[in-house]
CSV table of C-alpha atoms and ligand atoms in Angstrom, one decimal:
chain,number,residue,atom,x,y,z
G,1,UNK,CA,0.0,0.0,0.0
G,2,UNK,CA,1.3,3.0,-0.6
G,3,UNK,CA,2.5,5.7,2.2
G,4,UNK,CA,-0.1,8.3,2.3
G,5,UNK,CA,-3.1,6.0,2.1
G,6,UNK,CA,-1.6,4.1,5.0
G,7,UNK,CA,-1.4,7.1,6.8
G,8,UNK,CA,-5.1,8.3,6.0
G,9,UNK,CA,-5.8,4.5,7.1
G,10,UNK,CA,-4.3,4.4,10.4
G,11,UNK,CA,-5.4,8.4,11.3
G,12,UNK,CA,-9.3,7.3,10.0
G,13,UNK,CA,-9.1,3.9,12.3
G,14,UNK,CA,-7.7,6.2,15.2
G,15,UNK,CA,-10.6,8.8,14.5
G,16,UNK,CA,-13.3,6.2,14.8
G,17,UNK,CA,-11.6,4.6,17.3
G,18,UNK,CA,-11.8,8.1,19.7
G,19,UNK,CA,-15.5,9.0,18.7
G,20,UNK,CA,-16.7,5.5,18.6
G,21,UNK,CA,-17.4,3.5,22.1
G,22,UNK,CA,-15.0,5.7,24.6
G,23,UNK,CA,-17.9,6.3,27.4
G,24,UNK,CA,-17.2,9.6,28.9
G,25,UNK,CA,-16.5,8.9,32.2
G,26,UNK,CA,-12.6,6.8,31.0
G,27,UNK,CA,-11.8,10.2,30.4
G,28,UNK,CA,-10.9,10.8,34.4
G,29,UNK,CA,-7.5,11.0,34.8
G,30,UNK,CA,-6.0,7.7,35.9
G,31,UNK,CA,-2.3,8.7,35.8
G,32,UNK,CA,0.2,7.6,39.1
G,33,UNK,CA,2.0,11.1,38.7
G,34,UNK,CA,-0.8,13.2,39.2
G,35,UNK,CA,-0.7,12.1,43.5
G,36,UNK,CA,-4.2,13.1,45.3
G,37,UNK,CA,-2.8,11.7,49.0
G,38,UNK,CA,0.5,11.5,50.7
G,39,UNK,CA,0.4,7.4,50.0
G,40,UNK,CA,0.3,8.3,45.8
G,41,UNK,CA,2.9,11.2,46.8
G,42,UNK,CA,6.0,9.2,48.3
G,43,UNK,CA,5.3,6.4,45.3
G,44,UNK,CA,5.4,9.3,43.0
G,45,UNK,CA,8.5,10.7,44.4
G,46,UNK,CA,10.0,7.1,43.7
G,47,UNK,CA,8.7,7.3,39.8
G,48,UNK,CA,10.5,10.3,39.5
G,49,UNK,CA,13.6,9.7,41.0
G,50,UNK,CA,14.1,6.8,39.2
G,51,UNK,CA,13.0,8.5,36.0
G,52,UNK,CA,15.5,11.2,36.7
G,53,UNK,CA,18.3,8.2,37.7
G,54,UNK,CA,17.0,6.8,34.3
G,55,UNK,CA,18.0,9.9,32.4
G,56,UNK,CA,21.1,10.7,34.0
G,57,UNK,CA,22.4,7.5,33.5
G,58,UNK,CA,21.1,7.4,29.5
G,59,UNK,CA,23.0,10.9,29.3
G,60,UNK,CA,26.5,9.5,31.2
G,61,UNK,CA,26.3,6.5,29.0
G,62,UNK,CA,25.9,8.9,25.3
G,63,UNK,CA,28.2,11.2,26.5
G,64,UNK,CA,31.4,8.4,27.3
G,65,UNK,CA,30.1,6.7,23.9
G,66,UNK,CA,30.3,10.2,22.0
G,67,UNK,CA,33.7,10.3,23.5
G,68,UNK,CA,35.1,7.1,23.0
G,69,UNK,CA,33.8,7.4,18.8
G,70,UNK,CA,35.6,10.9,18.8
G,71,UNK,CA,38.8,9.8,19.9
G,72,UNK,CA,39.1,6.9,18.1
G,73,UNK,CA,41.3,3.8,18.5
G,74,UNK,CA,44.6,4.8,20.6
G,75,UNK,CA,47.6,4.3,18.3
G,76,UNK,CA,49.1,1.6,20.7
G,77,UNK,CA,48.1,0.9,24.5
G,78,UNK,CA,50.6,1.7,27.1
G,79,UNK,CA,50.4,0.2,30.3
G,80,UNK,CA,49.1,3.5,32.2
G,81,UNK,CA,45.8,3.9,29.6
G,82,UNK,CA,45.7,0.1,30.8
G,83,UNK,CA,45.0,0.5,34.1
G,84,UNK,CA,42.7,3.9,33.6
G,85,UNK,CA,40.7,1.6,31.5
G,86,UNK,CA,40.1,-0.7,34.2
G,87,UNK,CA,39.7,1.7,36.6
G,88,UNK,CA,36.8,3.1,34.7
G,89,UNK,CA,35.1,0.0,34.2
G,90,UNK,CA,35.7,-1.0,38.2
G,91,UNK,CA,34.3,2.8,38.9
G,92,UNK,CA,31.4,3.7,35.8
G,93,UNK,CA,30.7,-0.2,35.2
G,94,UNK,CA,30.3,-1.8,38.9
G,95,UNK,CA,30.8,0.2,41.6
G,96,UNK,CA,28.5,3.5,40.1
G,97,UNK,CA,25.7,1.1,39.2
G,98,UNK,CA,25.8,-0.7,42.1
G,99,UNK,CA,25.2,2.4,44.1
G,100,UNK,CA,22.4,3.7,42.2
G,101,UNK,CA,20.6,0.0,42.5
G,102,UNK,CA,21.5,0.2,46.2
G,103,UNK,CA,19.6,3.5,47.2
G,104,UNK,CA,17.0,3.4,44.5
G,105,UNK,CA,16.0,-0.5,46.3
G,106,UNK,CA,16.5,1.3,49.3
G,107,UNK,CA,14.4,4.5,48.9
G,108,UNK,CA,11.5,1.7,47.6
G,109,UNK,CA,11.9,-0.3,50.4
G,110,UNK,CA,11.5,2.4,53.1
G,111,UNK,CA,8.7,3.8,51.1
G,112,UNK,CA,7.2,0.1,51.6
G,113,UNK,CA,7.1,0.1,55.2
G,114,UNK,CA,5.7,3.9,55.4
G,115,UNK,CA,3.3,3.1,53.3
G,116,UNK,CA,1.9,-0.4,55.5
G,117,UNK,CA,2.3,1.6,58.4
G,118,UNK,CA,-1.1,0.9,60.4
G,119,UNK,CA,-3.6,4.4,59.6
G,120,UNK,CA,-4.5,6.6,62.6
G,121,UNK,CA,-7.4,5.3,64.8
G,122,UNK,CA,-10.2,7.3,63.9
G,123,UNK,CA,-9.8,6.1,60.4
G,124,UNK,CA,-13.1,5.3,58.6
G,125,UNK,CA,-13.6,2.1,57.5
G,126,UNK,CA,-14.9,0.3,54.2
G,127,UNK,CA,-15.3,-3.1,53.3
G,128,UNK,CA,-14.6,-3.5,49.6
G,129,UNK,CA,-15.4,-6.9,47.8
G,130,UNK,CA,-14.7,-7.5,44.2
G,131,UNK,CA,-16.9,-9.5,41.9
G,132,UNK,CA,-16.7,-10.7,38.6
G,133,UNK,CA,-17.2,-7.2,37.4
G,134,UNK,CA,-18.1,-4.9,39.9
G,135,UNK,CA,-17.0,-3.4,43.4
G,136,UNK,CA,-19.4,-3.9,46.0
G,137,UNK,CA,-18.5,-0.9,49.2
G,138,UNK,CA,-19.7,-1.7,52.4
G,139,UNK,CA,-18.8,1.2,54.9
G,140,UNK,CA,-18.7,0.0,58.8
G,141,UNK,CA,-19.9,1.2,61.9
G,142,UNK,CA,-16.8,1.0,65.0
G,143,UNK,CA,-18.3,-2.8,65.7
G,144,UNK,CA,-17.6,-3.9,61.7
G,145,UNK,CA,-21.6,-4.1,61.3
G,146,UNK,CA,-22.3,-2.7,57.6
G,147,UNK,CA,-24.4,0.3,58.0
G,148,UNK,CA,-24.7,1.1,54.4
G,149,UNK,CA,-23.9,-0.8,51.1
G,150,UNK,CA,-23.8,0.9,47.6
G,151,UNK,CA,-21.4,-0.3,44.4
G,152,UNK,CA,-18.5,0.8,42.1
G,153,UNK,CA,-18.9,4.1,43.3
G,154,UNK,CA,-16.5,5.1,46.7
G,155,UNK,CA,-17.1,8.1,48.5
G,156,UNK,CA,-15.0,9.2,51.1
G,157,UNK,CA,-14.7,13.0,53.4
G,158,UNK,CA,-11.5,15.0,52.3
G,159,UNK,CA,-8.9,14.7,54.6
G,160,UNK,CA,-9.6,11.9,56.4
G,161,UNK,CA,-7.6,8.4,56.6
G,162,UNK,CA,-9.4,5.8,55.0
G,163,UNK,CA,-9.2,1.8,55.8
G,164,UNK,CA,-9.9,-0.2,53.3
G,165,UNK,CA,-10.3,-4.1,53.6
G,166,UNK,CA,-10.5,-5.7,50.6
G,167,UNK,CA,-12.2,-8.8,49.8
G,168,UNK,CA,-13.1,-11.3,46.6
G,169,UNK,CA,-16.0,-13.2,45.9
G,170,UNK,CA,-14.7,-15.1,43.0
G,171,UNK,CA,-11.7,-14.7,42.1
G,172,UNK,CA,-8.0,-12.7,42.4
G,173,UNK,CA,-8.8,-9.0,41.7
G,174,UNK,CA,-6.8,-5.9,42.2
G,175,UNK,CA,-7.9,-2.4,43.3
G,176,UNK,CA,-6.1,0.5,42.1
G,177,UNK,CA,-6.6,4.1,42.0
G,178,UNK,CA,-3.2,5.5,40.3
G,179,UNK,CA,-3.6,9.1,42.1
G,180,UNK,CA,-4.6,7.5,45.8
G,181,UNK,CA,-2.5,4.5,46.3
G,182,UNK,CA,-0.6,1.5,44.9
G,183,UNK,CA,-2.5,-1.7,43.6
G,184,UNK,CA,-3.2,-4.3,46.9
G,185,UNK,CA,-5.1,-7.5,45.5
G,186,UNK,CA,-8.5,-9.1,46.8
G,187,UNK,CA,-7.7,-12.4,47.4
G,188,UNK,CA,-10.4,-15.3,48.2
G,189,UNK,CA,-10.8,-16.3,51.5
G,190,UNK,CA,-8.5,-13.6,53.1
G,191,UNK,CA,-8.9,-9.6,54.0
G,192,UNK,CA,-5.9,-7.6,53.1
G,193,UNK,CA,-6.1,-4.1,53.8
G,194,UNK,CA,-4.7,-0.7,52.7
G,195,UNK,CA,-5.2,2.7,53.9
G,196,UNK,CA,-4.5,6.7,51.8
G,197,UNK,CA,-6.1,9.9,53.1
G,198,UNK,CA,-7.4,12.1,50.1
G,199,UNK,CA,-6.0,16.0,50.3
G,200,UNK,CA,-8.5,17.2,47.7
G,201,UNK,CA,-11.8,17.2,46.6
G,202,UNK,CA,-12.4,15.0,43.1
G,203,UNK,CA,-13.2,12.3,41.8
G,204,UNK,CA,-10.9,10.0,40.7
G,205,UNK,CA,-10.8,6.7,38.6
G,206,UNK,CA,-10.1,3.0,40.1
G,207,UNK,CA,-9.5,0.0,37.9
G,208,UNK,CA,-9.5,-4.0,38.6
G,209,UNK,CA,-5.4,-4.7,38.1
G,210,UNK,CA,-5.2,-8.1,38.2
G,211,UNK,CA,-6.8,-10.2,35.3
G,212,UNK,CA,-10.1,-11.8,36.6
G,213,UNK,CA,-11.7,-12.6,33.5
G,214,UNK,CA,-13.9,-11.8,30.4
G,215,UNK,CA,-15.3,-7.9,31.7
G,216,UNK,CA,-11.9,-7.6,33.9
G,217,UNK,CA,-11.3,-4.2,31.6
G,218,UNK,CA,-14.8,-2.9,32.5
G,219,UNK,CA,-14.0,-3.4,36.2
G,220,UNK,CA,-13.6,0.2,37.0
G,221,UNK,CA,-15.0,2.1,40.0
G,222,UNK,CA,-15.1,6.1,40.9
G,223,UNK,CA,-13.7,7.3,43.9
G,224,UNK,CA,-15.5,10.2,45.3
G,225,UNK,CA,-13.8,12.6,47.8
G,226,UNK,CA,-15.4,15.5,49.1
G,227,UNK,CA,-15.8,18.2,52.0
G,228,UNK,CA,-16.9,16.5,55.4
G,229,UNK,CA,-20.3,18.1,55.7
G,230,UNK,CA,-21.3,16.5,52.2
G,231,UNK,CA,-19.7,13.0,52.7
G,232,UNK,CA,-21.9,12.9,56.1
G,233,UNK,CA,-24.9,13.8,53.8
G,234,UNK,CA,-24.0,11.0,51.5
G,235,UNK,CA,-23.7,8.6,53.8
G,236,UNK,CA,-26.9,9.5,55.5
G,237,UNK,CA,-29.1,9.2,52.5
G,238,UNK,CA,-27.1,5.8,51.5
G,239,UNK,CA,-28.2,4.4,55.1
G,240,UNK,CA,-31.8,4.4,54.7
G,241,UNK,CA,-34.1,2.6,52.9
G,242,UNK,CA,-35.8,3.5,49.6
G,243,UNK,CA,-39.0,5.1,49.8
G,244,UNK,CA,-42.2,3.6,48.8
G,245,UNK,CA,-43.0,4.6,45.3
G,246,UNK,CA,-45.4,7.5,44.9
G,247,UNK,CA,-46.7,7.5,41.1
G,248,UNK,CA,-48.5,4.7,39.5
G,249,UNK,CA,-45.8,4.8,36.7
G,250,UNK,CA,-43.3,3.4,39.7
G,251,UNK,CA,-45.9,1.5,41.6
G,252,UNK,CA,-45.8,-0.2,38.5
G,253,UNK,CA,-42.4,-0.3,38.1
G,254,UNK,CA,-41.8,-2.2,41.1
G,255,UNK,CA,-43.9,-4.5,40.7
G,256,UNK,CA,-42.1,-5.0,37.4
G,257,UNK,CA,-39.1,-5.5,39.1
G,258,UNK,CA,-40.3,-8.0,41.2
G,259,UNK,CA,-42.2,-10.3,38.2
G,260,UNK,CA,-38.6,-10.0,36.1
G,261,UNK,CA,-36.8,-11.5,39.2
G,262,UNK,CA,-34.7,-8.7,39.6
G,263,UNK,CA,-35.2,-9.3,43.5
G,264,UNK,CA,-33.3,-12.6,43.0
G,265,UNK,CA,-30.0,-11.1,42.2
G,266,UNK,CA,-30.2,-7.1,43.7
G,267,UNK,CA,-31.0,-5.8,47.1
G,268,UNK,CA,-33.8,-2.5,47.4
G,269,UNK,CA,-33.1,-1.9,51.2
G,270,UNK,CA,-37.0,-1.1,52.2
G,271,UNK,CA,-38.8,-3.7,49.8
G,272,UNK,CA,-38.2,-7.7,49.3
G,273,UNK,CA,-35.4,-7.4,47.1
G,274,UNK,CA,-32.4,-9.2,49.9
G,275,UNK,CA,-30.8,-10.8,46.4
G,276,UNK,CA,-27.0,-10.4,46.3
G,277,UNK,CA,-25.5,-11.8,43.5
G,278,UNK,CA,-25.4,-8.1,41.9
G,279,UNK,CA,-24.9,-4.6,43.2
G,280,UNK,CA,-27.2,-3.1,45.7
G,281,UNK,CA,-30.0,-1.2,44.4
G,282,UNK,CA,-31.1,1.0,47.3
G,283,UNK,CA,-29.9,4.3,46.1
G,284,UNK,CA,-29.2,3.1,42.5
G,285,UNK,CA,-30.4,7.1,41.1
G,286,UNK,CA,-27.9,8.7,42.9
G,287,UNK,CA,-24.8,7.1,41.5
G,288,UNK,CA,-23.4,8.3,38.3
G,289,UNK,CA,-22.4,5.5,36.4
G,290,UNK,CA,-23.5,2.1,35.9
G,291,UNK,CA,-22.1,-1.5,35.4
G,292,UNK,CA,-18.7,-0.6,36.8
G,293,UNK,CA,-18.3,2.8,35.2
G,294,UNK,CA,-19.2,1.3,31.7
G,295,UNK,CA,-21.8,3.8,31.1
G,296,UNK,CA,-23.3,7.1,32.6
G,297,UNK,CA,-26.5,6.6,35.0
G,298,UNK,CA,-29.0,7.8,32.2
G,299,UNK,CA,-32.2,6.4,31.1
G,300,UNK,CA,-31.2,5.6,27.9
G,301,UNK,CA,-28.3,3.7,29.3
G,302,UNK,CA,-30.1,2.2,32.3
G,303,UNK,CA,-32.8,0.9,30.2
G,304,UNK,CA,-30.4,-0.2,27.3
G,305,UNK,CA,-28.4,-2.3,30.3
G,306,UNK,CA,-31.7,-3.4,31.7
G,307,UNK,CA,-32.7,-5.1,28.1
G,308,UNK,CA,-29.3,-6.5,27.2
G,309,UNK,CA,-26.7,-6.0,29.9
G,310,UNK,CA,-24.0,-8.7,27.2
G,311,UNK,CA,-24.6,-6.3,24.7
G,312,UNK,CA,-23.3,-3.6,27.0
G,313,UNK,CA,-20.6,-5.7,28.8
G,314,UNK,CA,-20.5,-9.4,27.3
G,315,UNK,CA,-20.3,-11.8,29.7
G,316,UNK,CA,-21.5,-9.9,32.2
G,317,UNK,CA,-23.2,-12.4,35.1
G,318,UNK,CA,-27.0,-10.8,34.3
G,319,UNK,CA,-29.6,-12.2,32.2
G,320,UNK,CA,-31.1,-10.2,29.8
G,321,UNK,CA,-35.0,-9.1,30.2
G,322,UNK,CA,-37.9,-9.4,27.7
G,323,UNK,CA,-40.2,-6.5,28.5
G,324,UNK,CA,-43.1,-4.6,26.9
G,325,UNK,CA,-41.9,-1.3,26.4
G,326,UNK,CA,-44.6,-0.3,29.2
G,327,UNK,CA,-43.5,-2.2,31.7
G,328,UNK,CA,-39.9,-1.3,30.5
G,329,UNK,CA,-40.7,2.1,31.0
G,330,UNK,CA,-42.4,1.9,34.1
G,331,UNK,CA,-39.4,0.1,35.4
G,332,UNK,CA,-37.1,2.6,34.7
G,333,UNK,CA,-39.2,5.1,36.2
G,334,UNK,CA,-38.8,3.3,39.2
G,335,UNK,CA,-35.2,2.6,39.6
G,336,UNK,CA,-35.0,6.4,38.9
G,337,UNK,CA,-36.3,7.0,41.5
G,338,UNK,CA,-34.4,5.2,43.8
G,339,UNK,CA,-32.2,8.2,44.6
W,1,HEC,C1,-28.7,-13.5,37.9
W,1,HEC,C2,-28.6,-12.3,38.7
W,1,HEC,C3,-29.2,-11.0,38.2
W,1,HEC,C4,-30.5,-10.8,37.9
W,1,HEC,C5,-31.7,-11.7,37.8
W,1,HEC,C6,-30.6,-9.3,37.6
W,1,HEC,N1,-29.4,-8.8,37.7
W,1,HEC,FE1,-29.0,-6.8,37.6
W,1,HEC,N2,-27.0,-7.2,37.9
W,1,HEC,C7,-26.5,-8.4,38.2
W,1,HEC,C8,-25.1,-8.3,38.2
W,1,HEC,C9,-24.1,-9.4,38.5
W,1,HEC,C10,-24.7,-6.9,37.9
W,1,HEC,C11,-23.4,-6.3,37.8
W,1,HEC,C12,-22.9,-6.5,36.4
W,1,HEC,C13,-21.5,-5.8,36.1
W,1,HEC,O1,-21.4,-4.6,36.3
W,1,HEC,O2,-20.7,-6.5,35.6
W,1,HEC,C14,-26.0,-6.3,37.7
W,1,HEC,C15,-26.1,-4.9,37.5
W,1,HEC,C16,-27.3,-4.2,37.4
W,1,HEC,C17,-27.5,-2.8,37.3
W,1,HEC,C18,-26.3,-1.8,37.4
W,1,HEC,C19,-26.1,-1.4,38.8
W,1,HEC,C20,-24.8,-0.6,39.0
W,1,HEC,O3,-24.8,0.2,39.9
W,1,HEC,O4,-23.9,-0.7,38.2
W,1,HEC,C21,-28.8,-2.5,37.3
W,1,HEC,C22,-29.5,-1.2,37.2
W,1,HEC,C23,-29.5,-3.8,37.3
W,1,HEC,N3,-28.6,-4.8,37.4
W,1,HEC,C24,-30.9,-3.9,37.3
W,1,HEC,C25,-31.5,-5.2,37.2
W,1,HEC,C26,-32.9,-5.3,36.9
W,1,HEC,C27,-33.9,-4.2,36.7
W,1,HEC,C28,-33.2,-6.6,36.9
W,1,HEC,C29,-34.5,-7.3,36.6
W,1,HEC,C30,-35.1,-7.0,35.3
W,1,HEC,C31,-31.9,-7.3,37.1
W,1,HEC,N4,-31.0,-6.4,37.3
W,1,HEC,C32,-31.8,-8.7,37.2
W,1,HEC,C33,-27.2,-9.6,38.4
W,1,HEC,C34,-28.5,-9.7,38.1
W,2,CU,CU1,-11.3,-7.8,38.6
């Protein structure tokens, strides 16, 4: 083929490839070098150094081979350029890089043990269990009862340490939010924990970092951090249970929900609904994304992941629904309304 028509190839495939299925919310930042807490800090002072260490060395190394090609071969070797010779690969080959190795293992390794340094007592705490693909969030009360449960989307009050203990109902997962903390798997039968302290309001983007299967790439989550006052509010709502619907259109709708089976799999604190092989459904409204930050929490989405959730994420452990487009609607009205 020839040059150009590659070119206008590849840069067409790209263009469709950027307009096409990118949902709006994978545009949140997910980069380890833009730190939100002192945990993503010291690990991004470690990036850096080593990138730095990185580029000095790459410099030292062009600089002695930009020498060596300039001088050329030495007419004839005396015993003195010899020993300089060796002393240069004893000093530049061993001795330089073992130093470097030595306090850039070093600076990691104390960085380690900062890092699993138990949090501060009055930490908050969060349960956080990872299913083939989604992130259910349980936050505790001080005697590890759950006191409210919601999914794939973590708030948490600024400032404020923040213990995690991670969980798997499946399988191996990983959770990772590049600009709070490094990755700490969810391993079955075992809690491991991990604890950052947010400095900023934002909202930031987790991902699933450990290969768990089929969706494992649509395993993302929101982190949520805001001002105390608001996170208290949050949490307030999140604890009680959904109100009793008020129109006919969602009196309707919940009795939808309950003839599809929906109760079988999903919990709606307040009604029948105890199922828990999917996320919580309680507060459903007031999240903004759905399926694992696949999609934004719109009716056009919900009812499009209500119909076909494998055409939205294949594989994904829902069945699909046949509904009239009445009692489709009327269901959506409904989960709508579970704000
Ligand atoms: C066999 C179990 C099962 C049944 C039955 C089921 N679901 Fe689900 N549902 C799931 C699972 C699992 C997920 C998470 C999928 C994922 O993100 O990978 C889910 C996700 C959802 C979500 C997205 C929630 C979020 O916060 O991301 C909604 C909304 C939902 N289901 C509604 C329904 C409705 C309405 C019905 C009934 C018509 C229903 N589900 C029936 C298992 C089920
Ligand atoms: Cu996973």
């Amino acid at each position: 083929m020839h040059f150009w028509s590659k070119v206008s190839r590849s840069a067409i495939y790209v263009g469709m490839l950027l307009l096409s299925n990118i949902p709006l919310l994978y545009a949140q930042s997910q980069s380890a070098i833009e730190p939100a807490s002192a945990q993503a800090r010291g690990i991004s002072y470690i990036w850096w150094s080593m990138f730095w260490v990185a580029v000095a060395v790459f410099i030292a190394v062009m600089l002695i081979l930009a020498w060596g090609l300039w001088r050329g071969k030495a007419d004839k070797p005396t015993h003195l350029s010899y020993l300089a010779s060796r002393n240069l690969v004893i000093v530049a080959g061993v001795a330089v890089p073992l130093i470097t190795v030595i306090c850039l293992v070093g600076g990691s390794l104390f960085l380690g043990r900062t890092l699993s340094e138990k949090p501060p007592a009055d930490a908050l705490e969060i349960r956080i269990t990872g299913w083939m693909w989604w992130w259910q969030i349980e936050y505790l009360d001080e005697n590890s009862n759950t006191i409210a449960t919601t999914a794939n989307e973590l708030h948490v009050p600024v400032n404020k340490p923040i213990q995690l203990y991670l969980e798997s109902g499946d399988v191996i997962h990983s959770f990772w939010v590049p600009q709070l903390h490094g990755k700490t798997d969810l391993i079955p039968g075992r809690t491991n924990s991990s604890w950052f302290e947010v400095d900023v309001s934002g909202t930031f983007r987790g991902q699933c970092a450990e290969f768990c299967g089929l969706q494992h790439a649509l395993m993302g989550f929101l982190v949520v951090s805001e001002p105390q006052a608001e996170f208290d509010a949050w949490l307030a709502n999140q604890q009680t249970p959904s109100s009793a619907p008020s129109t006919s259109e969602t009196t309707a709708g919940q009795r939808v929900f309950f003839e599809a089976g929906c109760q079988h799999c999903h919990t709606i604190k307040g009604t029948d609904a105890t199922g828990t092989a999917g996320p919580d459904l309680t507060h459903l409204a007031s999240r903004q994304s759905i399926a694992s930050v696949t999609r934004q929490n719109s009716r056009a989405h919900l009812g499009g992941w209500v119909a076909d959730p494998n055409g939205i994420k294949p594989g994904a452990k829902m069945p699909m629904s046949q509904l009239e487009p009445e009692e489709l609607s009327n269901l959506l009205d409904y989960l709508q309304s579970l704000n």
